[in-house]
Short mmCIF file of C-alpha atoms and ligand atoms in Angstrom, two decimals:
data_model
loop_
_atom_site.label_atom_id
_atom_site.label_comp_id
_atom_site.label_asym_id
_atom_site.label_seq_id
_atom_site.Cartn_x
_atom_site.Cartn_y
_atom_site.Cartn_z
CA SER J 90 89.26 111.60 84.97
CA GLU J 91 91.35 113.89 87.17
CA PHE J 92 94.20 114.02 84.68
CA SER J 93 94.86 114.94 81.07
CA TRP J 94 98.17 115.59 79.31
CA LYS J 95 97.68 119.28 80.05
CA SER J 96 97.84 118.54 83.79
CA PHE J 97 101.49 117.58 83.55
CA SER J 98 104.71 119.55 83.12
CA GLU J 99 108.36 118.57 82.57
CA LYS J 100 107.42 115.48 80.55
CA SER J 101 110.27 113.25 79.44
CA ILE J 102 110.57 109.74 78.07
CA ILE J 103 112.15 107.28 80.53
CA GLY J 104 111.48 103.93 78.95
CA LYS J 105 110.11 101.92 76.14
CA GLY J 106 107.31 99.52 76.97
CA SER J 107 106.33 96.56 74.83
CA PHE J 108 103.11 98.38 73.87
CA GLY J 109 104.16 102.01 74.08
CA THR J 110 106.26 104.67 75.71
CA ILE J 111 106.85 105.40 79.38
CA TYR J 112 107.01 109.05 80.45
CA LYS J 113 107.96 110.77 83.64
CA ALA J 114 106.02 113.98 84.33
CA LYS J 115 105.23 116.39 87.11
CA TYR J 116 101.86 117.41 88.54
CA LYS J 117 101.54 119.66 91.60
CA GLU J 118 105.17 119.18 92.65
CA LYS J 119 104.96 115.38 92.47
CA TRP J 120 106.47 113.06 89.85
CA TYR J 121 104.37 110.46 88.07
CA VAL J 122 104.91 107.81 85.45
CA ILE J 123 102.60 107.83 82.44
CA LYS J 124 102.45 104.61 80.46
CA VAL J 125 101.24 105.57 76.99
CA ILE J 126 99.78 102.81 74.85
CA ASP J 127 98.92 103.45 71.19
CA LEU J 128 95.65 101.62 70.92
CA GLY J 129 95.46 102.50 67.21
CA SER J 130 98.50 100.39 66.38
CA LEU J 131 97.41 97.35 68.40
CA SER J 132 95.29 94.35 67.46
CA ASP J 133 91.91 94.07 69.17
CA GLU J 134 93.30 91.37 71.41
CA LYS J 135 96.30 93.50 72.51
CA SER J 136 94.02 96.51 73.07
CA MET J 137 91.83 94.37 75.31
CA GLN J 138 94.92 93.31 77.23
CA ALA J 139 95.91 96.96 77.74
CA ILE J 140 92.45 97.74 79.08
CA GLU J 141 92.68 94.66 81.28
CA GLU J 142 95.93 96.06 82.73
CA VAL J 143 94.00 99.14 83.84
CA ASN J 144 91.11 97.10 85.28
CA ILE J 145 93.41 94.85 87.26
CA HIS J 146 95.89 97.51 88.37
CA SER J 147 93.10 99.79 89.60
CA LYS J 148 92.00 97.00 91.97
CA CYS J 149 95.46 96.69 93.56
CA LYS J 150 96.07 99.00 96.46
CA SER J 151 99.09 97.97 98.47
CA GLN J 152 102.28 99.61 99.65
CA TYR J 153 104.11 96.77 97.82
CA ILE J 154 102.54 97.43 94.42
CA VAL J 155 103.16 100.45 92.18
CA ASP J 156 100.29 102.85 92.93
CA TYR J 157 97.73 103.23 90.20
CA TYR J 158 96.23 106.74 90.07
CA ASP J 159 94.18 107.13 86.95
CA SER J 160 93.93 106.52 83.25
CA PHE J 161 92.64 108.64 80.41
CA LEU J 162 92.17 108.35 76.67
CA ASP J 163 93.29 110.93 74.16
CA GLU J 164 93.61 111.24 70.42
CA VAL J 165 96.77 112.00 68.41
CA ASP J 166 97.55 111.81 64.67
CA LYS J 167 98.25 108.10 64.92
CA GLY J 168 94.94 107.43 66.65
CA GLU J 169 93.64 106.80 70.14
CA ARG J 170 96.02 106.42 73.08
CA LEU J 171 95.51 104.95 76.53
CA ASN J 172 97.45 106.83 79.22
CA ILE J 173 97.97 105.13 82.56
CA VAL J 174 99.10 107.34 85.46
CA LEU J 175 101.26 105.50 87.98
CA GLU J 176 103.52 106.09 90.96
CA TYR J 177 107.05 107.06 89.92
CA CYS J 178 109.72 104.77 91.35
CA GLU J 179 112.85 106.88 91.48
CA ASN J 180 115.32 104.10 92.30
CA GLY J 181 114.65 102.11 89.12
CA ASP J 182 114.23 98.36 89.13
CA LEU J 183 115.71 95.42 91.02
CA HIS J 184 117.38 93.99 87.92
CA SER J 185 119.47 97.14 87.45
CA LEU J 186 120.31 97.24 91.15
CA LEU J 187 121.63 93.65 91.00
CA ALA J 188 123.49 94.30 87.73
CA LYS J 189 125.48 97.05 89.44
CA ARG J 190 126.57 94.84 92.35
CA THR J 191 129.98 93.25 92.23
CA GLN J 192 129.66 91.57 95.63
CA TYR J 193 126.94 89.34 97.04
CA LEU J 194 124.16 91.16 98.87
CA PRO J 195 124.11 90.91 102.67
CA GLU J 196 121.54 88.33 103.79
CA GLN J 197 119.45 90.93 105.64
CA GLU J 198 119.06 92.99 102.47
CA ILE J 199 117.87 89.89 100.61
CA TRP J 200 115.29 89.15 103.30
CA SER J 201 114.10 92.73 103.19
CA PHE J 202 113.51 92.60 99.42
CA PHE J 203 112.09 89.08 99.56
CA ILE J 204 109.60 89.87 102.32
CA GLN J 205 108.29 92.95 100.52
CA ILE J 206 107.98 91.18 97.16
CA THR J 207 106.17 88.26 98.82
CA LEU J 208 103.74 90.59 100.58
CA GLY J 209 103.00 92.18 97.19
CA VAL J 210 102.45 88.76 95.59
CA HIS J 211 100.21 87.80 98.49
CA HIS J 212 98.14 90.91 97.90
CA LEU J 213 97.65 89.90 94.26
CA HIS J 214 96.96 86.24 94.91
CA SER J 215 94.47 86.96 97.68
CA GLN J 216 92.42 88.79 95.03
CA ASP J 217 92.81 85.91 92.56
CA ILE J 218 95.17 87.95 90.41
CA ILE J 219 98.12 86.17 88.81
CA HIS J 220 100.90 88.56 87.78
CA ARG J 221 102.31 86.22 85.11
CA ASP J 222 105.43 88.30 84.46
CA MET J 223 107.20 88.42 87.79
CA LYS J 224 110.89 89.20 87.22
CA SER J 225 113.52 91.51 88.68
CA LEU J 226 112.91 93.96 85.80
CA ASN J 227 109.31 94.37 86.95
CA ILE J 228 110.19 94.93 90.61
CA PHE J 229 110.49 98.69 91.00
CA LEU J 230 112.17 100.58 93.82
CA SER J 231 110.93 103.83 95.25
CA GLU J 232 112.67 106.18 97.66
CA GLY J 233 114.68 104.23 100.26
CA ASN J 234 114.52 101.11 98.05
CA LYS J 235 110.96 100.31 99.05
CA VAL J 236 109.72 97.48 96.85
CA LYS J 237 106.85 98.04 94.42
CA ILE J 238 105.72 95.27 92.10
CA GLY J 239 104.85 96.81 88.73
CA ASP J 240 103.95 96.05 85.12
CA LEU J 241 100.59 94.38 85.49
CA GLY J 242 100.39 94.25 81.71
CA SER J 243 100.37 90.45 81.71
CA ALA J 244 98.27 89.95 84.82
CA SER J 245 95.13 87.89 84.69
CA ASP J 246 92.07 87.59 86.77
CA ASN J 247 91.72 83.97 87.81
CA SER J 248 88.00 84.19 87.26
CA GLN J 249 88.25 84.58 83.51
CA ASP J 250 90.14 81.67 82.24
CA ASN J 251 92.83 82.83 79.91
CA GLY J 252 94.67 79.85 81.26
CA LYS J 253 97.00 78.81 78.54
CA ASP J 254 98.58 81.74 76.78
CA GLN J 255 102.22 82.10 77.71
CA VAL J 256 103.07 85.68 78.43
CA SER J 257 105.97 85.80 80.83
CA THR J 258 109.65 85.96 80.11
CA PRO J 259 111.11 82.51 79.28
CA TYR J 260 113.91 82.71 81.90
CA TYR J 261 111.25 82.76 84.58
CA PHE J 262 108.99 80.11 83.03
CA SER J 263 108.00 77.43 85.49
CA PRO J 264 108.19 73.75 84.44
CA GLU J 265 104.40 73.56 84.03
CA LEU J 266 104.49 76.57 81.68
CA CYS J 267 107.33 74.94 79.72
CA ARG J 268 105.02 71.97 79.21
CA GLY J 269 102.28 74.32 77.99
CA GLU J 270 100.00 73.58 80.91
CA LYS J 271 97.41 75.89 82.42
CA TYR J 272 98.43 78.86 84.54
CA THR J 273 97.92 78.85 88.26
CA ASP J 274 99.27 81.35 90.78
CA LYS J 275 102.13 78.89 91.45
CA CYS J 276 103.88 80.22 88.33
CA ASP J 277 104.37 83.50 90.22
CA ILE J 278 105.85 81.52 93.14
CA TRP J 279 108.37 79.84 90.81
CA ALA J 280 109.28 83.28 89.42
CA LEU J 281 109.62 84.55 93.00
CA GLY J 282 112.10 81.70 93.52
CA CYS J 283 114.02 82.84 90.43
CA ILE J 284 114.12 86.39 91.83
CA LEU J 285 115.30 85.17 95.25
CA TYR J 286 117.99 83.10 93.54
CA GLU J 287 119.08 86.11 91.47
CA MET J 288 119.38 88.22 94.61
CA CYS J 289 121.59 85.57 96.22
CA TYR J 290 123.69 84.57 93.25
CA LEU J 291 123.53 87.64 90.96
CA LYS J 292 122.56 85.26 88.16
CA ARG J 293 119.45 83.35 87.18
CA PRO J 294 118.92 79.71 88.18
CA PHE J 295 118.40 78.61 84.57
CA GLU J 296 120.01 80.10 81.48
CA GLY J 297 120.04 78.99 77.87
CA ASN J 298 120.92 80.33 74.47
CA GLU J 299 117.72 79.16 72.88
CA PHE J 300 114.29 78.52 74.25
CA ASP J 301 114.54 74.74 73.76
CA GLU J 302 117.79 74.55 75.68
CA LEU J 303 116.41 76.76 78.45
CA LYS J 304 113.20 74.72 78.64
CA ASP J 305 115.15 71.50 78.87
CA ARG J 306 117.16 72.84 81.81
CA ILE J 307 114.10 74.17 83.61
CA LEU J 308 112.36 70.82 83.20
CA HIS J 309 115.20 68.43 83.90
CA GLU J 310 118.20 70.07 85.56
CA GLN J 311 118.94 71.03 89.12
CA PHE J 312 120.10 74.60 89.59
CA GLU J 313 123.47 75.22 91.22
CA PRO J 314 122.90 75.80 94.96
CA ILE J 315 123.18 79.41 96.11
CA PRO J 316 126.54 80.38 97.70
CA ASP J 317 127.03 78.61 101.06
CA PHE J 318 127.91 81.95 102.50
CA TYR J 319 124.13 82.29 103.01
CA SER J 320 122.09 80.60 105.74
CA LYS J 321 120.55 77.16 105.43
CA GLU J 322 117.13 78.84 105.71
CA LEU J 323 117.71 80.86 102.56
CA ARG J 324 118.97 77.81 100.67
CA THR J 325 115.98 75.72 101.76
CA LEU J 326 113.61 78.51 100.83
CA SER J 327 115.01 78.91 97.31
CA ALA J 328 114.70 75.15 96.77
CA GLN J 329 111.08 75.15 98.01
CA LEU J 330 110.11 77.96 95.65
CA LEU J 331 111.91 76.32 92.75
CA ASN J 332 110.23 72.96 93.28
CA LYS J 333 109.55 71.55 89.82
CA ASN J 334 106.22 70.24 91.10
CA ALA J 335 103.85 73.23 91.28
CA THR J 336 101.58 71.66 93.90
CA LYS J 337 104.56 71.22 96.24
CA ARG J 338 105.56 74.89 96.02
CA PRO J 339 104.38 76.97 98.99
CA SER J 340 101.64 79.51 98.34
CA ALA J 341 102.13 83.20 99.19
CA GLU J 342 99.86 82.54 102.17
CA ASP J 343 102.15 79.67 103.33
CA LEU J 344 105.20 81.90 102.94
CA ILE J 345 104.00 84.80 105.04
CA ILE J 346 103.26 82.55 108.03
CA MET J 347 106.64 80.78 107.94
CA ASP J 348 108.68 81.20 111.14
CA ASN J 349 111.61 82.55 109.14
CA PHE J 350 109.47 85.06 107.39
CA ILE J 351 107.95 86.35 110.60
CA ALA J 352 111.28 86.42 112.47
CA ASN J 353 112.99 88.34 109.66
CA SER J 354 110.04 90.71 109.28
CA LYS J 355 110.38 91.55 112.99
CA LYS J 356 114.10 92.21 112.64
CA LEU J 357 113.34 94.66 109.84
CA GLY J 358 110.70 96.39 111.93
P1 ADP G 293 106.32 96.65 79.73
O1 ADP G 293 104.99 96.03 79.87
O2 ADP G 293 106.51 97.12 78.35
O3 ADP G 293 107.45 95.79 80.23
P2 ADP G 293 106.73 98.30 82.09
O4 ADP G 293 105.55 98.71 82.87
O5 ADP G 293 107.57 97.19 82.66
O6 ADP G 293 106.27 97.97 80.60
O7 ADP G 293 107.65 99.58 81.85
C1 ADP G 293 108.74 99.60 80.97
C2 ADP G 293 109.91 100.41 81.56
O8 ADP G 293 109.51 101.73 81.96
C3 ADP G 293 110.47 99.80 82.83
O9 ADP G 293 111.41 98.79 82.60
C4 ADP G 293 111.07 101.02 83.53
O10 ADP G 293 112.32 101.36 83.00
C5 ADP G 293 110.08 102.10 83.21
N1 ADP G 293 109.01 102.18 84.25
C6 ADP G 293 107.79 101.60 84.20
N2 ADP G 293 107.05 101.86 85.29
C7 ADP G 293 107.82 102.61 86.09
C8 ADP G 293 107.62 103.23 87.39
N3 ADP G 293 106.47 103.09 88.06
N4 ADP G 293 108.63 103.96 87.90
C9 ADP G 293 109.79 104.11 87.23
N5 ADP G 293 110.05 103.58 86.02
C10 ADP G 293 109.08 102.84 85.43
MG1 MG G 294 108.07 95.27 82.12
#
């Protein structure tokens, strides 16, 4: 491994992960994120999942996915730790960006985010990787608000069938997940629809105070259409992604060859 804790200077904690602590640290004039996971305090199953995050993330090289650099093990009083060295995204996450907005985003900005997120999802799906926790909190933004999909801690390799365990955040659960059915990559497409909707409406398509209420809405209710201030294309697209029938949802492959997608990509250059 190229790195050890000694490689880094100016270490500081920037976040709390579900399995550990997230640090920001400097190495040769460049900032990195180090995701530190206390393997000692985790069950065997959770430890395996953490190691799986490294395996999967190390296979993903795309400008639309947080760069993975390295990982190393070390030992502290509490036991063994897994340290994952990642690209630092200085502009935070998409959820925080949307939370700060008081006015709807211009349509071009939405297309720009949407196109980049979709290209990232396409990169994952073309390698049979399902992210399984797509949400605005896991969409990171680097310099110039370039989109980087992050947190591959729930991702699965299609090949090994860990089909049924529900790992994502309930707000972004697709109808088939609410019914406890097997995962396919279409759950990421539903979540992409939720993210698109959030960008347009600054709120999620389905909310609920308890899981049962939320589930019921996801399964049976129609979401409020996005503001009519946006184009018909954007409204149609959000409805296609949020189709309750997984097989009718477009794939990432379908999305990137859509006329709209191509035309808007060209406008963005
Ligand atoms: P978890 O699996 O616990 O959700 P995440 O990978 O999403 O872990 O990281 C948790 C938090 O750490 C994020 O919400 C964010 O605040 C921060 N963080 C994680 N990765 C990065 C990154 N690459 N750049 C900047 N901040 C990050
Ligand atoms: Mg996360």
